[in-house]
Short mmCIF file of C-alpha atoms and ligand atoms in Angstrom, two decimals:
data_model
loop_
_atom_site.label_atom_id
_atom_site.label_comp_id
_atom_site.label_asym_id
_atom_site.label_seq_id
_atom_site.Cartn_x
_atom_site.Cartn_y
_atom_site.Cartn_z
CA UNK J 1 112.08 70.60 86.62
CA UNK J 2 109.48 69.02 88.76
CA UNK J 3 106.72 67.18 87.00
CA UNK J 4 103.89 68.73 88.94
CA UNK J 5 101.90 71.44 87.26
CA UNK J 6 102.08 75.05 88.33
CA UNK J 7 99.07 76.21 90.28
CA UNK J 8 96.96 77.90 87.57
CA UNK J 9 96.14 81.42 88.59
CA UNK J 10 96.06 84.95 87.19
CA UNK J 11 95.63 88.47 88.49
CA UNK J 12 94.85 91.74 86.76
CA UNK J 13 94.23 95.31 87.92
CA UNK J 14 92.93 98.12 85.74
CA UNK J 15 92.35 101.82 86.40
CA UNK J 16 88.90 101.70 84.80
CA UNK J 17 87.45 104.43 82.59
CA UNK J 18 86.74 107.24 85.06
CA UNK J 19 89.47 107.38 87.70
CA UNK J 20 92.89 108.89 87.04
CA UNK J 21 94.77 106.63 89.50
CA UNK J 22 94.60 102.97 90.31
CA UNK J 23 94.37 102.70 94.09
CA UNK J 24 93.79 98.93 94.03
CA UNK J 25 96.60 96.48 94.75
CA UNK J 26 96.88 92.73 94.40
CA UNK J 27 99.05 89.78 95.42
CA UNK J 28 99.58 86.59 93.39
CA UNK J 29 102.34 84.89 95.38
CA UNK J 30 101.25 81.25 95.85
CA UNK J 31 100.04 80.07 98.22
CA UNK J 32 99.05 83.67 99.04
CA UNK J 33 96.57 85.71 97.01
CA UNK J 34 94.95 89.03 97.89
CA UNK J 35 93.23 92.16 96.64
CA UNK J 36 93.13 95.55 98.37
CA UNK J 37 91.13 98.66 97.47
CA UNK J 38 92.75 101.83 98.77
CA UNK J 39 90.73 104.75 100.15
CA UNK J 40 91.69 108.29 100.92
CA UNK J 41 92.12 110.05 97.60
CA UNK J 42 95.06 112.17 96.44
CA UNK J 43 97.12 108.99 95.99
CA UNK J 44 96.89 108.15 99.72
CA UNK J 45 94.74 105.17 98.78
CA UNK J 46 97.59 103.84 96.67
CA UNK J 47 99.97 104.19 99.61
CA UNK J 48 97.53 102.39 101.90
CA UNK J 49 96.72 99.47 99.59
CA UNK J 50 100.30 98.88 98.45
CA UNK J 51 101.70 99.12 101.98
CA UNK J 52 99.00 96.74 103.20
CA UNK J 53 99.75 94.08 100.58
CA UNK J 54 103.54 94.42 101.10
CA UNK J 55 103.10 93.94 104.82
CA UNK J 56 100.73 91.03 104.24
CA UNK J 57 103.29 89.25 102.04
CA UNK J 58 105.93 89.57 104.76
CA UNK J 59 103.64 88.69 107.66
CA UNK J 60 101.61 85.88 106.10
CA UNK J 61 101.89 82.32 107.41
CA UNK J 62 103.36 79.54 105.25
CA UNK J 63 100.24 77.39 105.26
CA UNK J 64 96.55 78.11 104.88
CA UNK J 65 95.70 78.91 108.49
CA UNK J 66 92.87 81.44 108.61
CA UNK J 67 93.64 82.66 112.13
CA UNK J 68 97.31 83.21 111.28
CA UNK J 69 96.33 84.92 108.04
CA UNK J 70 93.98 87.14 110.06
CA UNK J 71 96.91 88.12 112.28
CA UNK J 72 98.89 89.05 109.16
CA UNK J 73 96.02 91.31 108.05
CA UNK J 74 96.04 92.93 111.50
CA UNK J 75 99.79 93.51 111.12
CA UNK J 76 99.06 95.17 107.77
CA UNK J 77 96.42 97.29 109.54
CA UNK J 78 98.96 98.51 112.09
CA UNK J 79 101.43 99.28 109.29
CA UNK J 80 98.83 101.50 107.56
CA UNK J 81 97.95 103.26 110.84
CA UNK J 82 101.62 103.86 111.68
CA UNK J 83 102.32 105.13 108.17
CA UNK J 84 99.46 107.63 108.41
CA UNK J 85 100.68 108.78 111.83
CA UNK J 86 104.26 109.19 110.63
CA UNK J 87 103.22 111.28 107.63
CA UNK J 88 103.64 108.65 104.89
CA UNK J 89 100.36 108.88 103.04
CA UNK J 90 97.62 110.87 104.80
CA UNK J 91 95.55 110.72 107.93
CA UNK J 92 92.32 108.94 107.14
CA UNK J 93 93.78 106.76 104.42
CA UNK J 94 92.71 103.15 104.49
CA UNK J 95 92.21 100.05 102.45
CA UNK J 96 90.06 96.97 102.15
CA UNK J 97 91.76 93.60 102.13
CA UNK J 98 90.56 90.20 101.01
CA UNK J 99 93.34 87.63 101.38
CA UNK J 100 93.35 83.91 100.65
CA UNK J 101 95.84 81.11 101.13
CA UNK J 102 95.39 78.02 99.02
CA UNK J 103 96.74 74.52 99.53
CA UNK J 104 95.19 71.96 97.25
CA UNK J 105 91.45 72.31 97.81
CA UNK J 106 91.81 74.01 101.18
CA UNK J 107 91.27 77.78 101.26
CA UNK J 108 91.90 80.07 104.23
CA UNK J 109 90.39 83.54 104.02
CA UNK J 110 90.94 86.75 105.96
CA UNK J 111 88.77 89.69 105.01
CA UNK J 112 87.95 93.32 105.82
CA UNK J 113 85.86 95.73 103.73
CA UNK J 114 83.81 95.41 100.56
CA UNK J 115 86.20 93.59 98.27
CA UNK J 116 85.02 90.00 97.84
CA UNK J 117 86.01 86.36 97.63
CA UNK J 118 83.79 84.11 95.51
CA UNK J 119 83.84 80.42 94.79
CA UNK J 120 82.69 79.26 91.38
CA UNK J 121 81.32 75.77 91.96
CA UNK J 122 79.75 73.82 89.10
CA UNK J 123 78.89 77.03 87.26
CA UNK J 124 77.32 78.75 90.27
CA UNK J 125 78.94 81.67 92.05
CA UNK J 126 78.91 81.72 95.85
CA UNK J 127 80.07 84.84 97.69
CA UNK J 128 82.33 83.60 100.50
CA UNK J 129 82.88 86.94 102.23
CA UNK J 130 80.39 89.33 103.78
CA UNK J 131 80.70 92.96 102.70
CA UNK J 132 81.51 95.34 105.54
CA UNK J 133 79.49 98.15 104.03
CA UNK J 134 76.55 100.34 104.97
CA UNK J 135 74.32 98.94 102.22
CA UNK J 136 75.22 95.32 103.07
CA UNK J 137 74.17 96.03 106.69
CA UNK J 138 70.89 97.46 105.37
CA UNK J 139 70.31 94.41 103.13
CA UNK J 140 70.98 92.10 106.09
CA UNK J 141 68.52 94.13 108.17
CA UNK J 142 65.88 93.81 105.44
CA UNK J 143 65.85 97.57 104.74
CA UNK J 144 67.12 97.26 101.16
CA UNK J 145 67.06 94.64 98.45
CA UNK J 146 70.26 93.50 96.75
CA UNK J 147 69.13 95.35 93.59
CA UNK J 148 68.43 98.58 95.52
CA UNK J 149 71.80 98.34 97.24
CA UNK J 150 73.56 98.41 93.85
CA UNK J 151 72.30 101.94 93.10
CA UNK J 152 72.10 103.33 96.66
CA UNK J 153 73.97 106.68 96.98
CA UNK J 154 75.92 105.33 99.98
CA UNK J 155 76.86 102.06 98.29
CA UNK J 156 80.58 102.79 98.59
CA UNK J 157 80.51 103.60 102.32
CA UNK J 158 82.37 100.83 104.10
CA UNK J 159 82.07 100.07 107.79
CA UNK J 160 85.44 98.38 108.30
CA UNK J 161 88.82 99.03 106.70
CA UNK J 162 92.49 98.77 107.49
CA UNK J 163 94.01 102.04 108.66
CA UNK J 164 91.83 103.40 111.46
CA UNK J 165 91.10 101.00 114.31
CA UNK J 166 94.12 99.39 116.04
CA UNK J 167 91.73 96.69 117.31
CA UNK J 168 90.37 95.94 113.84
CA UNK J 169 88.17 92.84 113.65
CA UNK J 170 89.13 90.62 110.71
CA UNK J 171 86.74 87.97 109.39
CA UNK J 172 88.58 84.66 109.12
CA UNK J 173 87.38 81.25 107.96
CA UNK J 174 88.40 78.20 105.97
CA UNK J 175 86.63 76.58 103.05
CA UNK J 176 87.02 73.18 101.41
CA UNK J 177 86.56 73.46 97.68
CA UNK J 178 86.02 70.71 95.15
CA UNK J 179 88.11 69.70 92.16
CA UNK J 180 87.61 72.23 89.36
CA UNK J 181 86.26 75.01 91.57
CA UNK J 182 87.61 78.51 90.94
CA UNK J 183 88.43 81.08 93.62
CA UNK J 184 87.87 84.71 92.62
CA UNK J 185 89.06 87.69 94.67
CA UNK J 186 87.95 91.09 93.40
CA UNK J 187 87.41 94.71 94.31
CA UNK J 188 84.10 96.56 94.07
CA UNK J 189 85.12 98.01 90.70
CA UNK J 190 84.23 94.58 89.31
CA UNK J 191 81.15 93.75 91.40
CA UNK J 192 79.76 97.29 91.11
CA UNK J 193 79.72 96.95 87.33
CA UNK J 194 78.79 93.27 86.88
CA UNK J 195 76.10 91.25 88.65
CA UNK J 196 77.08 87.85 90.01
CA UNK J 197 75.35 86.00 87.16
CA UNK J 198 77.46 87.86 84.60
CA UNK J 199 80.68 87.13 86.51
CA UNK J 200 79.66 83.46 86.73
CA UNK J 201 78.93 83.33 83.01
CA UNK J 202 82.34 84.79 82.08
CA UNK J 203 84.18 82.44 84.46
CA UNK J 204 82.29 79.41 83.20
CA UNK J 205 82.99 80.32 79.58
CA UNK J 206 86.68 81.10 79.98
CA UNK J 207 88.79 78.18 81.21
CA UNK J 208 92.18 79.90 80.92
CA UNK J 209 92.75 82.02 84.06
CA UNK J 210 94.67 84.79 82.25
CA UNK J 211 91.97 85.12 79.60
CA UNK J 212 89.28 84.97 82.29
CA UNK J 213 90.60 87.92 84.33
CA UNK J 214 91.05 89.91 81.12
CA UNK J 215 87.45 89.12 80.15
CA UNK J 216 86.19 90.20 83.60
CA UNK J 217 88.07 93.51 83.44
CA UNK J 218 86.94 94.16 79.85
CA UNK J 219 83.31 93.49 80.78
CA UNK J 220 83.50 95.84 83.80
CA UNK J 221 85.00 98.55 81.57
CA UNK J 222 82.34 97.94 78.92
CA UNK J 223 79.72 98.42 81.65
CA UNK J 224 81.20 101.83 82.52
CA UNK J 225 84.45 101.19 84.39
CA UNK J 226 83.42 103.64 87.13
CA UNK J 227 86.10 102.46 89.55
CA UNK J 228 89.43 100.65 89.59
CA UNK J 229 88.91 96.99 88.70
CA UNK J 230 90.95 94.15 90.18
CA UNK J 231 90.46 90.41 89.83
CA UNK J 232 92.55 87.46 91.03
CA UNK J 233 91.53 83.99 89.90
CA UNK J 234 92.87 80.66 91.20
CA UNK J 235 91.90 77.31 89.70
CA UNK J 236 91.69 74.80 92.51
CA UNK J 237 93.00 71.29 92.21
CA UNK J 238 93.96 68.67 94.76
CA UNK J 239 97.28 68.00 92.99
CA UNK J 240 98.33 71.57 92.29
CA UNK J 241 101.43 72.45 94.29
CA UNK J 242 101.41 75.56 96.38
CA UNK J 243 105.11 75.60 97.13
CA UNK J 244 108.06 74.87 94.88
CA UNK J 245 109.21 71.23 95.14
CA UNK J 246 112.97 70.75 94.88
CA UNK J 247 114.42 67.64 93.23
CA UNK J 248 117.44 66.07 94.97
CA UNK J 249 119.63 65.44 91.90
CA UNK J 250 122.21 68.18 92.14
CA UNK J 251 123.24 67.63 95.72
CA UNK J 252 126.61 69.41 95.46
CA UNK J 253 125.06 72.53 94.03
CA UNK J 254 122.35 72.41 96.65
CA UNK J 255 124.95 72.06 99.40
CA UNK J 256 126.74 75.18 98.16
CA UNK J 257 123.48 77.04 97.92
CA UNK J 258 122.60 75.88 101.43
CA UNK J 259 125.91 77.23 102.81
CA UNK J 260 125.46 80.55 101.09
CA UNK J 261 121.89 80.76 102.32
CA UNK J 262 123.01 79.88 105.84
CA UNK J 263 125.62 82.66 105.75
CA UNK J 264 123.10 85.15 104.43
CA UNK J 265 120.55 83.97 106.99
CA UNK J 266 123.08 84.39 109.82
CA UNK J 267 123.77 88.00 108.87
CA UNK J 268 120.06 88.54 108.24
CA UNK J 269 119.09 86.98 111.55
CA UNK J 270 121.47 89.21 113.46
CA UNK J 271 119.79 92.21 111.84
CA UNK J 272 116.37 90.74 112.25
CA UNK J 273 117.10 89.87 115.88
CA UNK J 274 118.11 93.44 116.60
CA UNK J 275 115.06 94.75 114.78
CA UNK J 276 112.69 92.34 116.54
CA UNK J 277 114.22 93.20 119.92
CA UNK J 278 113.86 96.91 119.18
CA UNK J 279 110.22 96.46 118.10
CA UNK J 280 109.46 94.84 121.47
CA UNK J 281 110.95 97.75 123.45
CA UNK J 282 109.90 101.33 124.03
CA UNK J 283 111.11 104.43 125.79
CA UNK J 284 109.72 107.71 127.00
CA UNK J 285 111.70 110.87 126.53
CA UNK J 286 111.41 114.60 125.95
CA UNK J 287 111.42 116.48 122.66
CA UNK J 288 110.89 120.21 122.18
CA UNK J 289 109.84 120.43 125.81
CA UNK J 290 107.13 117.77 125.63
CA UNK J 291 106.96 114.13 126.67
CA UNK J 292 107.07 111.74 123.70
CA UNK J 293 106.99 107.95 123.31
CA UNK J 294 109.22 105.95 121.02
CA UNK J 295 108.91 102.31 120.12
CA UNK J 296 112.40 100.77 119.88
CA UNK J 297 115.75 101.55 121.46
CA UNK J 298 117.72 104.81 121.34
CA UNK J 299 120.77 105.03 119.09
CA UNK J 300 121.69 102.94 116.06
CA UNK J 301 122.45 99.36 115.07
CA UNK J 302 124.85 98.95 112.11
CA UNK J 303 124.02 102.50 111.05
CA UNK J 304 120.26 101.94 111.22
CA UNK J 305 118.02 103.74 113.66
CA UNK J 306 115.85 101.28 115.53
CA UNK J 307 113.24 103.58 116.98
CA UNK J 308 109.93 104.88 115.76
CA UNK J 309 108.07 107.81 117.32
CA UNK J 310 104.61 106.59 118.25
CA UNK J 311 103.09 109.22 120.51
CA UNK J 312 103.39 112.98 120.99
CA UNK J 313 101.83 113.98 124.29
CA UNK J 314 100.69 117.42 125.39
CA UNK J 315 102.52 117.04 128.70
CA UNK J 316 105.14 119.78 129.05
CA UNK J 317 108.32 118.55 130.75
CA UNK J 318 108.22 121.79 132.77
CA UNK J 319 105.01 120.56 134.41
CA UNK J 320 106.74 117.54 135.95
CA UNK J 321 108.46 117.51 139.27
CA UNK J 322 112.24 118.05 138.86
CA UNK J 323 113.17 114.40 139.52
CA UNK J 324 110.70 113.06 136.94
CA UNK J 325 111.66 115.79 134.49
CA UNK J 326 115.33 114.81 134.71
CA UNK J 327 114.51 111.12 134.21
CA UNK J 328 112.37 111.88 131.18
CA UNK J 329 114.99 114.19 129.70
CA UNK J 330 117.50 111.32 129.90
CA UNK J 331 115.02 108.79 128.49
CA UNK J 332 113.13 106.12 130.42
CA UNK J 333 113.39 102.65 128.87
CA UNK J 334 110.36 100.37 129.39
CA UNK J 335 109.40 96.84 128.36
CA UNK J 336 106.98 97.81 125.61
CA UNK J 337 104.46 100.31 124.29
CA UNK J 338 101.80 99.33 126.84
CA UNK J 339 104.22 100.09 129.68
CA UNK J 340 105.22 103.32 127.94
CA UNK J 341 101.60 104.47 127.75
CA UNK J 342 101.05 103.51 131.40
CA UNK J 343 104.11 105.51 132.36
CA UNK J 344 102.83 108.50 130.38
CA UNK J 345 99.50 108.19 132.20
CA UNK J 346 101.33 108.28 135.53
CA UNK J 347 103.12 111.45 134.37
CA UNK J 348 99.76 113.04 133.59
CA UNK J 349 98.94 112.61 137.28
CA UNK J 350 102.12 114.55 138.13
CA UNK J 351 101.17 117.44 135.89
CA UNK J 352 100.41 120.52 137.94
CA UNK J 353 96.95 121.05 136.55
CA UNK J 354 95.32 124.43 136.68
CA UNK J 355 92.52 124.80 139.20
CA UNK J 356 89.18 123.85 137.61
CA UNK J 357 87.07 126.81 136.70
CA UNK J 358 83.48 126.65 137.96
MG1 MG F 1 86.94 100.35 94.59
#
């Protein structure tokens, strides 16, 4: 056992009192914490938010680096877009994401949508993130007050979410907290039901993080529970560890573990290497008479297919000149998706287009 205390944190998600499904998702995996609020209905929101947090966990950096965390959120964005395109979930599904990495008193944030990060500092609550929502834009433009925005009919319309724009802009920044500050991540099911002063009061009155998130969720439900409610709370301290610290006593055991891990890593790396190589490649081929683009490489590796269909074009192979058509039928490997799309564009030029009608 190491003597250092566990980083005190808690997370809780609740369906609320009106919705039949909980489309929120959360991560409490120190040093990474996140909330995501899925959109799309008919359970697609659940697919989007859970896929986004899974991808975030795999793609997140090891240390609180806001830019790197932002890149992980963009990776999650692409995962949601690709899932919608490939028929997992639905077209139009999306999710918010507010992610934080914590190391001591340092916090890195990456954020998209209208979920929020707050810092409770000496009893006062400061919203760290800006909502990407229609009403927040109107408040910033002086067209609405904060109070009016809470009851505006379009209050749930968000202007940025994961799942639609491949060039998604992610807000990223870092914050230095003080000893005893609390970091709160939450979805709009909490902030739509409770004003900031009420959230601050509950947090100030409830030192235990588990009890505090339960109290927040209970209060939001008592206020109506109109939406799914998710809260993640992290108590910040300069001596709280963010990664497990291993003692050096049992060296023999550790050596065995190290060898086993090395063996597993070797096998894993071979697979990962093949996967990473495939992800960097692309090829253009023909399917059902039309030109299509795949990311990856044709065939299999250790029984696993390493290609993912990314584009169906409307270019019939029959419209290409015979040499190009033969090449495409056989498959044209290229260096990456960008090159694949450029190649497809060049094929469009070869299409024998019908004469324009006046
Ligand atoms: Mg919500």
